[in-house]
Structure formats: structure tokens, C-alpha cells
């Protein structure tokens, strides 16, 4: 009993640390960019600065390379799908079927969301490899990221070969997904730094 409690506390602390790191990194970047914009135009009202920030993001996306946009789409789709998957499963568990949120069954077998996730990622990745189009890759990154998120969200089930989604052992899924999210964010930041460095040096 004591050993189980210690294991549970370690899992909780690890998850909290990963969540804290992900939230801190996101908020830190947003605050730093906001302060930089306010310093550039101190006379502007906050609403004008916000509008300018949105314009900068849109312009940055338009002027970005196909690879950068694909990575951004991948990260956005991955993060949004993970949040939606957790919200929908929580809603089903707490209230049963509600609107589009419901368990999918084929005959008497429950279909877990890692199955459509694997199919989505496989099809998107396959089409990307076959087409060799950088423009298409940016759009294929969306279903690929969503598919990977659906798969990793149930990675504990695949590791344990048991439905442990809402158990203590199921926390591994959250840890793996948050780790992947941090790695994708780091890759996106690294790519941006490299691009800026190339522009300066070359």
C-alpha cells in the first residue's frame, strides 16, 4: 500500500512538472513577445498592440518556409487534439453521451481513439512521402499531428495492453504526450533560431 502510494506521488509530481514546464514555456514566450511589442510602440493602446500581434503572426506564417509552417501546423493540431480528446473522454465519463461526445462501438467492441489516430497519421504520412510536395506537407501536418496526439493520448493502453486510461497507470499517457509537446515546441523554437542565424551569417 505504501509502495503504491509512493509510486502514485512520483507519477503525479512528474506530470505536474511536465505540465508546469509546458505552461511556463508558453506563457514566457507570450509575455516576452508582448513586452517587446509594447516597448516598440509604448504610445499604443493594448487593443492596438494585440491587433498588431495577430497581424505579425499572420505575416510570419505567410512569409515562413513550407517546413516551418508544417511544423507549426503539426504542433497546433497535436496540442488542440490532445486537449479535445481529454475533454471529450472526461465528458463521456462524467455525463455519458453529450452531443458529439460518445463512445464508439462496433458490435460489442469499444473502439479506442488510438485506432483512428494511427490510421490518420499513417495515411497523412504516406501521402506526404508519396507526393514529395512541400506545400502539401504543411496541410498534411494537421491530420498527422492530430493522429499522433490521439495515439499518444492512449499510449498507456498500448503499453499495458489494458484499459488503464483513467487509472494511476494511465497517467503515463499524459506524461508521454506532454513530453512530445515540449519536444515539438523546442524543435519549432530551434528552427526559428537557426533561420535567424542563417539570415545573419549568410
PDB file of C-alpha atoms in Angstrom:
ATOM      1  CA  UNK A   1       0.000   0.000   0.000  1.00  0.00           C
ATOM      2  CA  UNK A   2       2.817   2.410   0.954  1.00  0.00           C
ATOM      3  CA  UNK A   3       4.773   1.463  -2.198  1.00  0.00           C
ATOM      4  CA  UNK A   4       1.710   2.077  -4.340  1.00  0.00           C
ATOM      5  CA  UNK A   5       1.162   5.472  -2.712  1.00  0.00           C
ATOM      6  CA  UNK A   6       4.806   6.459  -3.353  1.00  0.00           C
ATOM      7  CA  UNK A   7       4.533   5.388  -6.994  1.00  0.00           C
ATOM      8  CA  UNK A   8       1.355   7.446  -7.366  1.00  0.00           C
ATOM      9  CA  UNK A   9       3.030  10.528  -5.823  1.00  0.00           C
ATOM     10  CA  UNK A  10       6.044  10.157  -8.155  1.00  0.00           C
ATOM     11  CA  UNK A  11       3.729   9.912 -11.186  1.00  0.00           C
ATOM     12  CA  UNK A  12       1.755  12.955 -10.022  1.00  0.00           C
ATOM     13  CA  UNK A  13       4.913  15.007  -9.446  1.00  0.00           C
ATOM     14  CA  UNK A  14       6.318  14.042 -12.841  1.00  0.00           C
ATOM     15  CA  UNK A  15       3.082  15.010 -14.589  1.00  0.00           C
ATOM     16  CA  UNK A  16       2.840  18.281 -12.684  1.00  0.00           C
ATOM     17  CA  UNK A  17       6.463  19.100 -13.575  1.00  0.00           C
ATOM     18  CA  UNK A  18       5.849  18.434 -17.284  1.00  0.00           C
ATOM     19  CA  UNK A  19       2.596  20.422 -17.257  1.00  0.00           C
ATOM     20  CA  UNK A  20       4.297  23.276 -15.422  1.00  0.00           C
ATOM     21  CA  UNK A  21       7.190  23.292 -17.909  1.00  0.00           C
ATOM     22  CA  UNK A  22       4.818  23.336 -20.904  1.00  0.00           C
ATOM     23  CA  UNK A  23       2.647  26.130 -19.446  1.00  0.00           C
ATOM     24  CA  UNK A  24       5.667  28.151 -18.261  1.00  0.00           C
ATOM     25  CA  UNK A  25       7.387  27.928 -21.675  1.00  0.00           C
ATOM     26  CA  UNK A  26       4.222  29.020 -23.496  1.00  0.00           C
ATOM     27  CA  UNK A  27       3.424  31.887 -21.110  1.00  0.00           C
ATOM     28  CA  UNK A  28       7.071  33.046 -21.033  1.00  0.00           C
ATOM     29  CA  UNK A  29       7.212  33.321 -24.833  1.00  0.00           C
ATOM     30  CA  UNK A  30       3.866  35.158 -24.956  1.00  0.00           C
ATOM     31  CA  UNK A  31       4.845  37.625 -22.196  1.00  0.00           C
ATOM     32  CA  UNK A  32       8.279  38.259 -23.759  1.00  0.00           C
ATOM     33  CA  UNK A  33       6.757  38.955 -27.178  1.00  0.00           C
ATOM     34  CA  UNK A  34       4.049  41.172 -25.640  1.00  0.00           C
ATOM     35  CA  UNK A  35       6.618  43.244 -23.711  1.00  0.00           C
ATOM     36  CA  UNK A  36       8.774  43.586 -26.819  1.00  0.00           C
ATOM     37  CA  UNK A  37       5.824  44.893 -28.850  1.00  0.00           C
ATOM     38  CA  UNK A  38       4.808  47.299 -26.067  1.00  0.00           C
ATOM     39  CA  UNK A  39       8.398  48.594 -25.854  1.00  0.00           C
ATOM     40  CA  UNK A  40       8.481  49.196 -29.622  1.00  0.00           C
ATOM     41  CA  UNK A  41       5.205  51.177 -29.534  1.00  0.00           C
ATOM     42  CA  UNK A  42       4.642  52.476 -25.969  1.00  0.00           C
ATOM     43  CA  UNK A  43       2.069  55.016 -27.164  1.00  0.00           C
ATOM     44  CA  UNK A  44      -0.306  52.318 -28.482  1.00  0.00           C
ATOM     45  CA  UNK A  45      -3.347  51.103 -26.579  1.00  0.00           C
ATOM     46  CA  UNK A  46      -3.287  47.390 -25.521  1.00  0.00           C
ATOM     47  CA  UNK A  47      -6.051  46.597 -28.066  1.00  0.00           C
ATOM     48  CA  UNK A  48      -3.923  48.076 -30.876  1.00  0.00           C
ATOM     49  CA  UNK A  49      -0.903  46.078 -29.708  1.00  0.00           C
ATOM     50  CA  UNK A  50      -2.999  42.900 -29.663  1.00  0.00           C
ATOM     51  CA  UNK A  51      -4.216  43.576 -33.212  1.00  0.00           C
ATOM     52  CA  UNK A  52      -0.623  44.185 -34.269  1.00  0.00           C
ATOM     53  CA  UNK A  53       0.461  40.904 -32.634  1.00  0.00           C
ATOM     54  CA  UNK A  54      -2.195  38.987 -34.603  1.00  0.00           C
ATOM     55  CA  UNK A  55      -1.036  40.681 -37.824  1.00  0.00           C
ATOM     56  CA  UNK A  56       2.574  39.742 -37.041  1.00  0.00           C
ATOM     57  CA  UNK A  57       1.638  36.079 -36.503  1.00  0.00           C
ATOM     58  CA  UNK A  58      -0.316  36.027 -39.789  1.00  0.00           C
ATOM     59  CA  UNK A  59       2.517  37.740 -41.688  1.00  0.00           C
ATOM     60  CA  UNK A  60       5.081  35.429 -40.098  1.00  0.00           C
ATOM     61  CA  UNK A  61       3.076  32.386 -41.173  1.00  0.00           C
ATOM     62  CA  UNK A  62       2.740  33.707 -44.734  1.00  0.00           C
ATOM     63  CA  UNK A  63       6.454  34.502 -45.010  1.00  0.00           C
ATOM     64  CA  UNK A  64       7.587  31.288 -43.295  1.00  0.00           C
ATOM     65  CA  UNK A  65       9.114  28.405 -45.187  1.00  0.00           C
ATOM     66  CA  UNK A  66       6.983  25.368 -46.008  1.00  0.00           C
ATOM     67  CA  UNK A  67       8.887  23.358 -43.391  1.00  0.00           C
ATOM     68  CA  UNK A  68       8.325  25.945 -40.648  1.00  0.00           C
ATOM     69  CA  UNK A  69       4.610  26.165 -41.460  1.00  0.00           C
ATOM     70  CA  UNK A  70       4.324  22.372 -41.497  1.00  0.00           C
ATOM     71  CA  UNK A  71       5.955  22.208 -38.058  1.00  0.00           C
ATOM     72  CA  UNK A  72       3.671  24.951 -36.720  1.00  0.00           C
ATOM     73  CA  UNK A  73       0.570  23.156 -38.090  1.00  0.00           C
ATOM     74  CA  UNK A  74       1.800  19.882 -36.609  1.00  0.00           C
ATOM     75  CA  UNK A  75       2.313  21.415 -33.157  1.00  0.00           C
ATOM     76  CA  UNK A  76      -1.026  23.249 -33.221  1.00  0.00           C
ATOM     77  CA  UNK A  77      -3.005  20.178 -34.388  1.00  0.00           C
ATOM     78  CA  UNK A  78      -1.211  17.958 -31.862  1.00  0.00           C
ATOM     79  CA  UNK A  79      -1.897  20.282 -28.905  1.00  0.00           C
ATOM     80  CA  UNK A  80      -5.526  21.051 -29.856  1.00  0.00           C
ATOM     81  CA  UNK A  81      -6.381  17.388 -30.494  1.00  0.00           C
ATOM     82  CA  UNK A  82      -4.851  16.267 -27.198  1.00  0.00           C
ATOM     83  CA  UNK A  83      -6.898  18.871 -25.303  1.00  0.00           C
ATOM     84  CA  UNK A  84     -10.087  17.952 -27.174  1.00  0.00           C
ATOM     85  CA  UNK A  85      -9.523  14.209 -26.641  1.00  0.00           C
ATOM     86  CA  UNK A  86      -9.060  14.650 -22.892  1.00  0.00           C
ATOM     87  CA  UNK A  87     -12.089  16.972 -22.672  1.00  0.00           C
ATOM     88  CA  UNK A  88     -14.340  14.591 -24.628  1.00  0.00           C
ATOM     89  CA  UNK A  89     -13.306  11.480 -22.667  1.00  0.00           C
ATOM     90  CA  UNK A  90     -13.804  13.340 -19.383  1.00  0.00           C
ATOM     91  CA  UNK A  91     -17.248  14.488 -20.576  1.00  0.00           C
ATOM     92  CA  UNK A  92     -18.237  10.925 -21.587  1.00  0.00           C
ATOM     93  CA  UNK A  93     -17.016   9.511 -18.266  1.00  0.00           C
ATOM     94  CA  UNK A  94     -18.799  12.147 -16.201  1.00  0.00           C
ATOM     95  CA  UNK A  95     -22.057  12.648 -18.123  1.00  0.00           C
ATOM     96  CA  UNK A  96     -22.287   9.815 -20.648  1.00  0.00           C
ATOM     97  CA  UNK A  97     -23.090  10.760 -24.239  1.00  0.00           C
ATOM     98  CA  UNK A  98     -23.398  14.508 -24.771  1.00  0.00           C
ATOM     99  CA  UNK A  99     -23.716  15.864 -28.286  1.00  0.00           C
ATOM    100  CA  UNK A 100     -20.865  14.618 -30.475  1.00  0.00           C
ATOM    101  CA  UNK A 101     -19.005  13.157 -27.478  1.00  0.00           C
ATOM    102  CA  UNK A 102     -19.815   9.455 -27.213  1.00  0.00           C
ATOM    103  CA  UNK A 103     -18.111   6.069 -27.129  1.00  0.00           C
ATOM    104  CA  UNK A 104     -17.823   4.315 -30.470  1.00  0.00           C
ATOM    105  CA  UNK A 105     -18.735   0.633 -30.523  1.00  0.00           C
ATOM    106  CA  UNK A 106     -18.528  -1.882 -33.361  1.00  0.00           C
ATOM    107  CA  UNK A 107     -20.778  -4.790 -32.381  1.00  0.00           C
ATOM    108  CA  UNK A 108     -19.809  -5.268 -28.719  1.00  0.00           C
ATOM    109  CA  UNK A 109     -16.279  -3.961 -29.031  1.00  0.00           C
ATOM    110  CA  UNK A 110     -15.277  -0.468 -27.855  1.00  0.00           C
ATOM    111  CA  UNK A 111     -13.123   1.336 -30.435  1.00  0.00           C
ATOM    112  CA  UNK A 112     -10.454   3.395 -28.659  1.00  0.00           C
ATOM    113  CA  UNK A 113      -9.375   6.671 -30.241  1.00  0.00           C
ATOM    114  CA  UNK A 114      -5.811   5.476 -30.834  1.00  0.00           C
ATOM    115  CA  UNK A 115      -7.171   3.373 -33.748  1.00  0.00           C
ATOM    116  CA  UNK A 116      -8.398   6.314 -35.896  1.00  0.00           C
ATOM    117  CA  UNK A 117      -5.274   8.166 -34.694  1.00  0.00           C
ATOM    118  CA  UNK A 118      -2.958   5.515 -36.158  1.00  0.00           C
ATOM    119  CA  UNK A 119      -4.950   5.472 -39.413  1.00  0.00           C
ATOM    120  CA  UNK A 120      -4.865   9.297 -39.724  1.00  0.00           C
ATOM    121  CA  UNK A 121      -1.122   9.525 -39.057  1.00  0.00           C
ATOM    122  CA  UNK A 122      -0.364   6.596 -41.389  1.00  0.00           C
ATOM    123  CA  UNK A 123      -2.441   7.988 -44.290  1.00  0.00           C
ATOM    124  CA  UNK A 124      -1.140  11.579 -43.885  1.00  0.00           C
ATOM    125  CA  UNK A 125       2.475  10.406 -43.601  1.00  0.00           C
ATOM    126  CA  UNK A 126       2.090   8.054 -46.561  1.00  0.00           C
ATOM    127  CA  UNK A 127       0.585  10.754 -48.787  1.00  0.00           C
ATOM    128  CA  UNK A 128       3.355  13.176 -47.745  1.00  0.00           C
ATOM    129  CA  UNK A 129       6.097  10.691 -48.673  1.00  0.00           C
ATOM    130  CA  UNK A 130       4.393   9.784 -51.966  1.00  0.00           C
ATOM    131  CA  UNK A 131       3.645  13.369 -53.070  1.00  0.00           C
ATOM    132  CA  UNK A 132       7.007  14.977 -52.158  1.00  0.00           C
ATOM    133  CA  UNK A 133       5.261  18.379 -52.191  1.00  0.00           C
ATOM    134  CA  UNK A 134       6.385  20.868 -49.531  1.00  0.00           C
ATOM    135  CA  UNK A 135       3.213  22.933 -49.986  1.00  0.00           C
ATOM    136  CA  UNK A 136       1.032  19.872 -49.404  1.00  0.00           C
ATOM    137  CA  UNK A 137       3.167  18.845 -46.401  1.00  0.00           C
ATOM    138  CA  UNK A 138       2.052  21.963 -44.493  1.00  0.00           C
ATOM    139  CA  UNK A 139      -1.580  20.803 -44.780  1.00  0.00           C
ATOM    140  CA  UNK A 140      -0.849  17.101 -44.226  1.00  0.00           C
ATOM    141  CA  UNK A 141       0.853  18.077 -40.955  1.00  0.00           C
ATOM    142  CA  UNK A 142      -2.616  18.823 -39.499  1.00  0.00           C
ATOM    143  CA  UNK A 143      -4.109  15.280 -39.757  1.00  0.00           C
ATOM    144  CA  UNK A 144      -0.683  13.812 -38.961  1.00  0.00           C
ATOM    145  CA  UNK A 145      -0.388  15.847 -35.737  1.00  0.00           C
ATOM    146  CA  UNK A 146      -3.989  15.061 -34.768  1.00  0.00           C
ATOM    147  CA  UNK A 147      -3.449  11.355 -35.413  1.00  0.00           C
ATOM    148  CA  UNK A 148      -0.254  11.225 -33.354  1.00  0.00           C
ATOM    149  CA  UNK A 149      -1.990  13.069 -30.485  1.00  0.00           C
ATOM    150  CA  UNK A 150      -4.892  10.573 -30.474  1.00  0.00           C
ATOM    151  CA  UNK A 151      -2.417   7.687 -30.450  1.00  0.00           C
ATOM    152  CA  UNK A 152      -0.132   9.049 -27.724  1.00  0.00           C
ATOM    153  CA  UNK A 153      -3.124  10.008 -25.572  1.00  0.00           C
ATOM    154  CA  UNK A 154      -3.818   6.279 -25.213  1.00  0.00           C
ATOM    155  CA  UNK A 155      -0.204   5.131 -25.173  1.00  0.00           C
ATOM    156  CA  UNK A 156      -0.645   3.703 -21.654  1.00  0.00           C
ATOM    157  CA  UNK A 157      -3.284   1.308 -23.040  1.00  0.00           C
ATOM    158  CA  UNK A 158      -0.832   0.149 -25.688  1.00  0.00           C
ATOM    159  CA  UNK A 159       1.964  -0.284 -23.136  1.00  0.00           C
ATOM    160  CA  UNK A 160      -0.176  -2.110 -20.567  1.00  0.00           C
ATOM    161  CA  UNK A 161      -2.447  -3.926 -23.057  1.00  0.00           C
ATOM    162  CA  UNK A 162      -5.293  -3.000 -20.730  1.00  0.00           C
ATOM    163  CA  UNK A 163      -7.837  -0.164 -20.421  1.00  0.00           C
ATOM    164  CA  UNK A 164      -5.959   1.922 -17.838  1.00  0.00           C
ATOM    165  CA  UNK A 165      -6.924   5.347 -19.270  1.00  0.00           C
ATOM    166  CA  UNK A 166      -8.399   6.748 -16.034  1.00  0.00           C
ATOM    167  CA  UNK A 167      -6.282   4.688 -13.611  1.00  0.00           C
ATOM    168  CA  UNK A 168      -2.972   5.584 -11.935  1.00  0.00           C
ATOM    169  CA  UNK A 169      -1.079   3.694 -14.641  1.00  0.00           C
ATOM    170  CA  UNK A 170      -2.887   5.735 -17.297  1.00  0.00           C
ATOM    171  CA  UNK A 171      -1.018   8.889 -16.250  1.00  0.00           C
ATOM    172  CA  UNK A 172       1.863   7.636 -18.431  1.00  0.00           C
ATOM    173  CA  UNK A 173      -0.180   8.704 -21.497  1.00  0.00           C
ATOM    174  CA  UNK A 174      -0.324  12.299 -20.256  1.00  0.00           C
ATOM    175  CA  UNK A 175       3.402  12.301 -19.463  1.00  0.00           C
ATOM    176  CA  UNK A 176       4.361  10.925 -22.883  1.00  0.00           C
ATOM    177  CA  UNK A 177       2.081  13.414 -24.686  1.00  0.00           C
ATOM    178  CA  UNK A 178       3.342  16.419 -22.713  1.00  0.00           C
ATOM    179  CA  UNK A 179       6.945  15.342 -23.349  1.00  0.00           C
ATOM    180  CA  UNK A 180       6.230  15.109 -27.085  1.00  0.00           C
ATOM    181  CA  UNK A 181       4.592  18.562 -26.955  1.00  0.00           C
ATOM    182  CA  UNK A 182       7.665  20.058 -25.275  1.00  0.00           C
ATOM    183  CA  UNK A 183       9.960  18.415 -27.828  1.00  0.00           C
ATOM    184  CA  UNK A 184       7.894  19.768 -30.742  1.00  0.00           C
ATOM    185  CA  UNK A 185       7.904  23.252 -29.171  1.00  0.00           C
ATOM    186  CA  UNK A 186      11.672  23.077 -28.727  1.00  0.00           C
ATOM    187  CA  UNK A 187      12.104  21.961 -32.330  1.00  0.00           C
ATOM    188  CA  UNK A 188       9.935  24.862 -33.551  1.00  0.00           C
ATOM    189  CA  UNK A 189      11.974  27.348 -31.496  1.00  0.00           C
ATOM    190  CA  UNK A 190      15.262  25.816 -32.645  1.00  0.00           C
ATOM    191  CA  UNK A 191      14.210  26.036 -36.299  1.00  0.00           C
ATOM    192  CA  UNK A 192      13.339  29.708 -35.841  1.00  0.00           C
ATOM    193  CA  UNK A 193      16.722  30.448 -34.207  1.00  0.00           C
ATOM    194  CA  UNK A 194      18.571  28.631 -36.995  1.00  0.00           C
ATOM    195  CA  UNK A 195      16.680  30.579 -39.652  1.00  0.00           C
ATOM    196  CA  UNK A 196      17.541  33.885 -37.954  1.00  0.00           C
ATOM    197  CA  UNK A 197      21.181  32.821 -37.605  1.00  0.00           C
ATOM    198  CA  UNK A 198      21.376  31.818 -41.264  1.00  0.00           C
ATOM    199  CA  UNK A 199      19.949  35.180 -42.339  1.00  0.00           C
ATOM    200  CA  UNK A 200      22.593  36.992 -40.256  1.00  0.00           C
ATOM    201  CA  UNK A 201      25.620  34.879 -41.135  1.00  0.00           C
ATOM    202  CA  UNK A 202      24.888  34.025 -44.764  1.00  0.00           C
TER     203      UNK A 202
END
